[in-house]
Amino acid sequence: MTLQLNETHDVNLRSWVTSANQPDTDFPIQNLPFAVFRRAGSHQNFRIGVAIGDQILDLAAAHAVHAFAGFTELQGGHFTAAVNAPNLNGLMQSGAPVWSALRLALSRVLREGSPLQGSLHACLSPQNTAEFALPAHIGDYTDFYTSIHHATAVGKLFRPDNPLLPNYKWVPIGYHGRASSIAVSGQHFRRPVGQTKPPTVDEPVFGPAKRMDYELEIGIFIGPGNALGDRISMDQAESHVFGLCLLNDWSARDVQAWEYQPLGPFLAKNFASTISPWVVTLEALAPYRTGWQRDSTDPQPMAYLEASSLRSSGAFDIELEVLLQTSKMRETGTAAQRLSLSNFRHSYWTVSQLVTHHTVNGCNLNAGDLLGSGTQSGPAPEEAGSLLELTEGGKKPLQLANGEQRIFMEDGDTIIMRGWAKKDGAARIGFGEVSGTLLPAVI
Amino acid sequence: MTLQLNETHDVNLRSWVTSANQPDTDFPIQNLPFAVFRRAGSHQNFRIGVAIGDQILDLAAAHAVHAFAGFTELQGGHFTAAVNAPNLNGLMQSGAPVWSALRLALSRVLREGSPLQGSLHACLSPQNTAEFALPAHIGDYTDFYTSIHHATAVGKLFRPDNPLLPNYKWVPIGYHGRASSIAVSGQHFRRPVGQTKPPTVDEPVFGPAKRMDYELEIGIFIGPGNALGDRISMDQAESHVFGLCLLNDWSARDVQAWEYQPLGPFLAKNFASTISPWVVTLEALAPYRTGWQRDSTDPQPMAYLEASSLRSSGAFDIELEVLLQTSKMRETGTAAQRLSLSNFRHSYWTVSQLVTHHTVNGCNLNAGDLLGSGTQSGPAPEEAGSLLELTEGGKKPLQLANGEQRIFMEDGDTIIMRGWAKKDGAARIGFGEVSGTLLPAVI
């Protein structure tokens, strides 16, 4: 499935929700991402919403005023149940024809001149008075390792002579993560405690982690799954992907270094992971497809990881930014400072390759499962997606504009990640942001 | 929480379900494990059942005839909802006082002379006409690595000079596994395909895994969880454990060897895992508590992994057996052949230590989560819990009694695992069995 551009991508479309027509909005009418929300501080049930400008359209309320009449894919009990659910799992399960019809219907009723403007106006609420929940019940979470720049930089710190392991260019390396500790943007979490082994002593010590880090990732929400034992081919892979979000895979590097051999990261990662509330569909990102390249000196993908459209349009051109706001910046009213800017197009493996590889052995995916791309570091040092890389393993402090320094995170630090796709001749497609704050450890 | 013996453990108790009084039954009245079942081939909803001899007591039906009247812990809407659910999550969530009251109530009404025998008789159905579902919705699955004998034997194959890594004796090594592909005993699954790299060639190849293996494990079902950020202390750990089952963690060793660095096993493990239908409570196992030892030459556990009762009664004495039935054995009516016999008491870390370590960083557990103990190999070579160990990495074929040989599993092989606790002066507590069958690959 390679989505073609259609009327919903027209750069000239304008919405009667006028904030959606601002050139710098993340959420023009060409985007239409999904989230789960309610009025902040209320005890209402969470509901599915669609971003339009600085507003949220309540999807169930829109359905109730017949906004989707005339679309056969958007009728019946399954669809009604899916849009009235407190999470996106039902809509994720419903499949690409429903997603595409819903996008077209939303695009039409939110356009300037829509006859439904009057009735839909009452289905809007401002984003700045909303609180969000996780977009889906996440059954299983898998994290990949798709930036060769990240893998090389991190590998150098652990194995200077042999930074990239022999399997890296053949296998989309991944591992299972913890689903229960994933939360939506705004998460505040305690600095984890545990075992670490400082290089200067013979025995491990117990206490708060000292090398706290973030990881800049794209999250991939699975749509319809596959039965146990079935495989998903490259040509079918994208029909199993509902959309993308931002993901911060918090990491305690000192815990990780001591625990990770031979079975991989565990307590270094499972105390918290944070995702953006908004899930941007692959269809919204169609204008930002880009070619995926593999150096001729590198191994080419095995046949099961190849597809005819891979080289022309297998990747996505999405800018990814990390910002830091320290306690001191908050106290002094200083804006968050950018730490790095990277791009998802640098990924060594594509979204389709991750889905296909994950299922090649018959492993079953389910609607709402989350895949992480792994830290999206670009080729240049300033495109690194973690402090571990930016500070060269803690050896080179970051000098901040307000005079502070950072090697790893300090208590009170908030990390903000943003993502967007932008180019001439297409509407800007934004991801909003994911933020999270490190609180002091409780001993 | 260290459970004391009480009237439910009395070796002299007899049930009016006479099959429960056979000396070799897995399910005497002193056991009372839980499962989720329905009549085989029916389209009924799955229900919670309790094993008694060769029968299953329908828990909701027993509740409906007031079998639990007189126990204040077993009244009210929460309890009624929990026993009427199609999985054990509600009962797991309800906590140790409810589990203990329910065990006492079941013990009393199933005893010889119970006035409820007449009405409860109609709540029984034979195990041999039942089909089972997973006992719980498993939110997250974590697999540990608690046999030092397994870790050393496997480590020798990969790193002859350095079999046991420096962290092993300090950290209960664990990693996250795949929840979606866990199924109940009777699972048939396809031989997985994927990338492997034979040592004789320079590049990886694609095809069916050749080194298919099982892993003999104990599964640990979590009861009430902990909030994200909270820790569970050693003293509290067992109040968060509902019970134990048998777990076969199928492994594709050639896939594992090629993919596992640096982030751990992934496709080598996530195509299938199989558990026994019956979950045996810790209270049923109280007579089989045994001391947990740590050699004086080994590092003693860090303070957070210590408890006053650890050395006297931290471990469980549970025999664990692996049997193989090949296609040829089935065709010729030959019984399955034992491959090994081990014991859970050899575990280097206890159930409480796994729960406490898992949450020391604030990671949240939820009712129904499953922890795997890791392969339970004992100190002697014939106690090895995997073919990898029994055949010394595939170098020493196993000679079977019917003339067949095995290095790794062949298509059509069924692996059966059994577990039981037995000693003079206490009733035998059995786990039943977990079986699974390898089907040919689909290319």
Short mmCIF file of N, CA and C in Angstrom, two decimals, chain B residues 89-97 99 221-227 232 236-242 355 365-368:
data_model
loop_
_atom_site.label_atom_id
_atom_site.label_comp_id
_atom_site.label_asym_id
_atom_site.label_seq_id
_atom_site.Cartn_x
_atom_site.Cartn_y
_atom_site.Cartn_z
N ASN B 89 -8.17 -12.41 35.95
CA ASN B 89 -7.59 -11.11 36.31
C ASN B 89 -8.25 -10.49 37.53
N GLY B 90 -9.58 -10.57 37.61
CA GLY B 90 -10.28 -9.96 38.74
C GLY B 90 -9.92 -10.65 40.06
N LEU B 91 -9.86 -11.97 40.03
CA LEU B 91 -9.49 -12.71 41.23
C LEU B 91 -8.03 -12.45 41.60
N MET B 92 -7.18 -12.34 40.58
CA MET B 92 -5.77 -12.01 40.84
C MET B 92 -5.65 -10.64 41.50
N GLN B 93 -6.46 -9.72 41.04
CA GLN B 93 -6.44 -8.35 41.56
C GLN B 93 -6.97 -8.28 42.99
N SER B 94 -7.79 -9.24 43.37
CA SER B 94 -8.52 -9.10 44.63
C SER B 94 -7.66 -9.27 45.87
N GLY B 95 -6.52 -9.92 45.75
CA GLY B 95 -5.56 -9.91 46.85
C GLY B 95 -5.61 -11.11 47.76
N ALA B 96 -4.54 -11.23 48.56
CA ALA B 96 -4.29 -12.43 49.34
C ALA B 96 -5.41 -12.76 50.34
N PRO B 97 -6.02 -11.79 51.03
CA PRO B 97 -7.09 -12.17 51.96
C PRO B 97 -8.26 -12.87 51.25
N TRP B 99 -7.98 -14.56 48.33
CA TRP B 99 -7.49 -15.87 47.87
C TRP B 99 -7.53 -16.88 49.02
N PHE B 221 2.30 -15.73 38.04
CA PHE B 221 1.22 -14.78 37.76
C PHE B 221 1.11 -13.74 38.87
N ILE B 222 1.14 -12.49 38.45
CA ILE B 222 1.08 -11.37 39.38
C ILE B 222 -0.37 -11.16 39.85
N GLY B 223 -0.52 -10.88 41.14
CA GLY B 223 -1.81 -10.49 41.69
C GLY B 223 -1.94 -8.97 41.65
N PRO B 224 -2.30 -8.35 42.76
CA PRO B 224 -2.42 -6.88 42.73
C PRO B 224 -1.09 -6.26 42.33
N GLY B 225 -1.15 -5.26 41.50
CA GLY B 225 0.07 -4.62 41.02
C GLY B 225 0.53 -3.49 41.92
N ASN B 226 1.41 -2.68 41.39
CA ASN B 226 1.91 -1.49 42.07
C ASN B 226 1.77 -0.30 41.14
N ALA B 227 1.58 0.86 41.72
CA ALA B 227 1.47 2.07 40.91
C ALA B 227 2.84 2.41 40.33
N ILE B 232 7.94 -2.56 45.31
CA ILE B 232 7.42 -3.64 46.14
C ILE B 232 8.60 -4.24 46.91
N GLN B 236 6.78 -7.65 51.09
CA GLN B 236 5.45 -7.55 50.49
C GLN B 236 5.33 -8.34 49.19
N ALA B 237 6.43 -8.81 48.66
CA ALA B 237 6.43 -9.33 47.29
C ALA B 237 5.41 -10.46 47.08
N GLU B 238 5.35 -11.40 48.03
CA GLU B 238 4.47 -12.55 47.78
C GLU B 238 2.99 -12.21 47.84
N SER B 239 2.66 -11.13 48.50
CA SER B 239 1.25 -10.71 48.48
C SER B 239 0.86 -10.18 47.10
N HIS B 240 1.85 -10.00 46.23
CA HIS B 240 1.58 -9.57 44.85
C HIS B 240 1.67 -10.74 43.86
N VAL B 241 1.77 -11.96 44.38
CA VAL B 241 1.88 -13.14 43.50
C VAL B 241 0.67 -14.03 43.69
N PHE B 242 -0.10 -14.22 42.61
CA PHE B 242 -1.28 -15.06 42.70
C PHE B 242 -0.91 -16.54 42.72
N VAL B 355 10.12 -10.26 41.84
CA VAL B 355 9.09 -9.20 41.93
C VAL B 355 9.72 -7.91 42.45
N LEU B 365 3.74 -3.25 37.87
CA LEU B 365 3.18 -4.55 37.51
C LEU B 365 1.66 -4.46 37.62
N ASN B 366 0.97 -5.29 36.84
CA ASN B 366 -0.49 -5.33 36.88
C ASN B 366 -0.97 -6.76 37.08
N ALA B 367 -2.15 -6.91 37.65
CA ALA B 367 -2.74 -8.24 37.84
C ALA B 367 -2.81 -8.94 36.49
N GLY B 368 -2.34 -10.18 36.46
CA GLY B 368 -2.33 -10.95 35.22
C GLY B 368 -1.01 -10.91 34.48
#
